[in-house]
Amino acid sequence: MLALRLARGSRPVVQLRRLLVAAAAACTGFLLLYVLAEALDRPAGSFPRLLWALVPLAATVQLAVAVARTDPATRPREGLDAAGLGPVRITLVATISTAVSCTLGSALALAVFLHLRGDLAGLPFDGAGARLLHADRPLPVAAALTLLALVPLAASAATAVLLRPHTPLAPQTGLPWGITLTACGLATQAYAGRGGPGMLAGWSLTAIGLALAGPGLAYACGTLVQAVRPGALRLLAGRALQEEAPRLGPPLGVLCAVGAGALTALALRDRGGLLVPLGPLTGPAAALVALCAAATLLTSAVEARQSRGPGREALLALGAPAKVLRTAASLRATALVAVCLPLSWGVAQLTSMALTR
């Protein structure tokens, strides 16, 4: 009840972020239901389709966790400890809020899916997707509800684990492991080729490796910004980037992996393309992953800006021009883009070479 009251009293921007999570959960739930309908019509190859559908699920979960971290209702506040709302209870509030948003999205996905199949009548476009969604075959209720429950359960569990009270690790810790996993992912893709679960496993390892390496790369960008006799502007931008590295690094690495995947698909377009067994929903699924990755990075940037609020106010109180703070933010963004674009291009080139060997 407390989670619902805090959610109801939030600002419109916070509610918009929750609606984004619900929309992503709805799209992912619809994709899972499509995979179920395809499995009923064509049982052969249903397992690879389900594995590929887990990629949008992972992107949705990442977005849900990022939104939960920026939610003002889940932040420690003065005086709430005395009322019994400590760090553990705040994590519980975040978990419940995430579960509510994702459950709303899953329910919407089921309603739209049944409507397009023609199972729900009386609305525009009733039965418009009957052929695509195999309306001639009955939909197993238990299997459909099980698949729809994946998004709320996974997002809630990830929120509870990642937002629990813990000591953050140093941003450089995951860099060697990230490089190792990325190399393993490229090797797996070279061995598996363009089709089957092997390519998905290789791409997943690459994405996880880049996510682990992201904080270290962001920290290195901050070091480069303030290298060689830095002035006040570069020192401000570099130190802030190093402080934000643990927050921005993982979503930045995932976005680099998504960009590398898109560049790889473009490079292999004239050679048969990538074999993703999602049929006509392959494009929308890829767009969903890209949008979730971009939204997660923007949400993490909002979280980083919120954490810098006291320092920014102190600088403004000391007479620092607001233009200096905006220029420092632009410098941080430029440094990240200057590193991430070549990184995505390089990973895409290596992936293309691995898949065409």
mmCIF file of C-alpha atoms in Angstrom, residues 203 206-207 210 251-267 274 286 289-291 293-294 297 340-349 351-352:
data_model
loop_
_atom_site.group_PDB
_atom_site.id
_atom_site.type_symbol
_atom_site.label_atom_id
_atom_site.label_comp_id
_atom_site.label_asym_id
_atom_site.label_seq_id
_atom_site.Cartn_x
_atom_site.Cartn_y
_atom_site.Cartn_z
ATOM 1 C CA TRP A 203 26.460 -12.181 -28.916
ATOM 2 C CA THR A 206 29.902 -10.001 -26.042
ATOM 3 C CA ALA A 207 27.127 -7.796 -24.638
ATOM 4 C CA LEU A 210 30.974 -4.806 -22.850
ATOM 5 C CA PRO A 251 24.159 0.758 -19.878
ATOM 6 C CA LEU A 252 26.806 2.415 -22.034
ATOM 7 C CA GLY A 253 28.421 -0.967 -22.687
ATOM 8 C CA VAL A 254 25.056 -2.533 -23.550
ATOM 9 C CA LEU A 255 24.288 0.300 -25.953
ATOM 10 C CA CYS A 256 27.692 -0.259 -27.589
ATOM 11 C CA ALA A 257 26.793 -3.948 -27.990
ATOM 12 C CA VAL A 258 23.460 -3.022 -29.578
ATOM 13 C CA GLY A 259 25.183 -0.605 -31.924
ATOM 14 C CA ALA A 260 27.752 -3.252 -32.843
ATOM 15 C CA GLY A 261 24.932 -5.713 -33.553
ATOM 16 C CA ALA A 262 23.190 -3.201 -35.821
ATOM 17 C CA LEU A 263 26.410 -2.476 -37.713
ATOM 18 C CA THR A 264 27.050 -6.196 -38.066
ATOM 19 C CA ALA A 265 23.553 -6.755 -39.481
ATOM 20 C CA LEU A 266 24.134 -3.980 -42.021
ATOM 21 C CA ALA A 267 27.510 -5.416 -42.992
ATOM 22 C CA LEU A 274 21.698 -12.751 -39.715
ATOM 23 C CA ALA A 286 15.461 -5.243 -32.616
ATOM 24 C CA VAL A 289 16.095 -3.667 -27.733
ATOM 25 C CA ALA A 290 17.691 -0.518 -29.153
ATOM 26 C CA LEU A 291 15.087 1.791 -27.616
ATOM 27 C CA ALA A 293 19.141 0.359 -24.282
ATOM 28 C CA ALA A 294 19.003 4.059 -25.198
ATOM 29 C CA LEU A 297 21.380 5.078 -20.663
ATOM 30 C CA CYS A 340 32.071 4.349 -27.809
ATOM 31 C CA LEU A 341 31.642 4.910 -31.543
ATOM 32 C CA PRO A 342 35.045 3.435 -32.487
ATOM 33 C CA LEU A 343 34.491 0.649 -29.952
ATOM 34 C CA SER A 344 31.139 -0.308 -31.497
ATOM 35 C CA TRP A 345 32.617 -0.145 -34.998
ATOM 36 C CA GLY A 346 35.583 -2.308 -33.986
ATOM 37 C CA VAL A 347 33.414 -4.951 -32.324
ATOM 38 C CA ALA A 348 31.126 -4.963 -35.371
ATOM 39 C CA GLN A 349 34.106 -5.510 -37.693
ATOM 40 C CA THR A 351 31.931 -9.903 -35.392
ATOM 41 C CA SER A 352 31.467 -9.649 -39.159
#
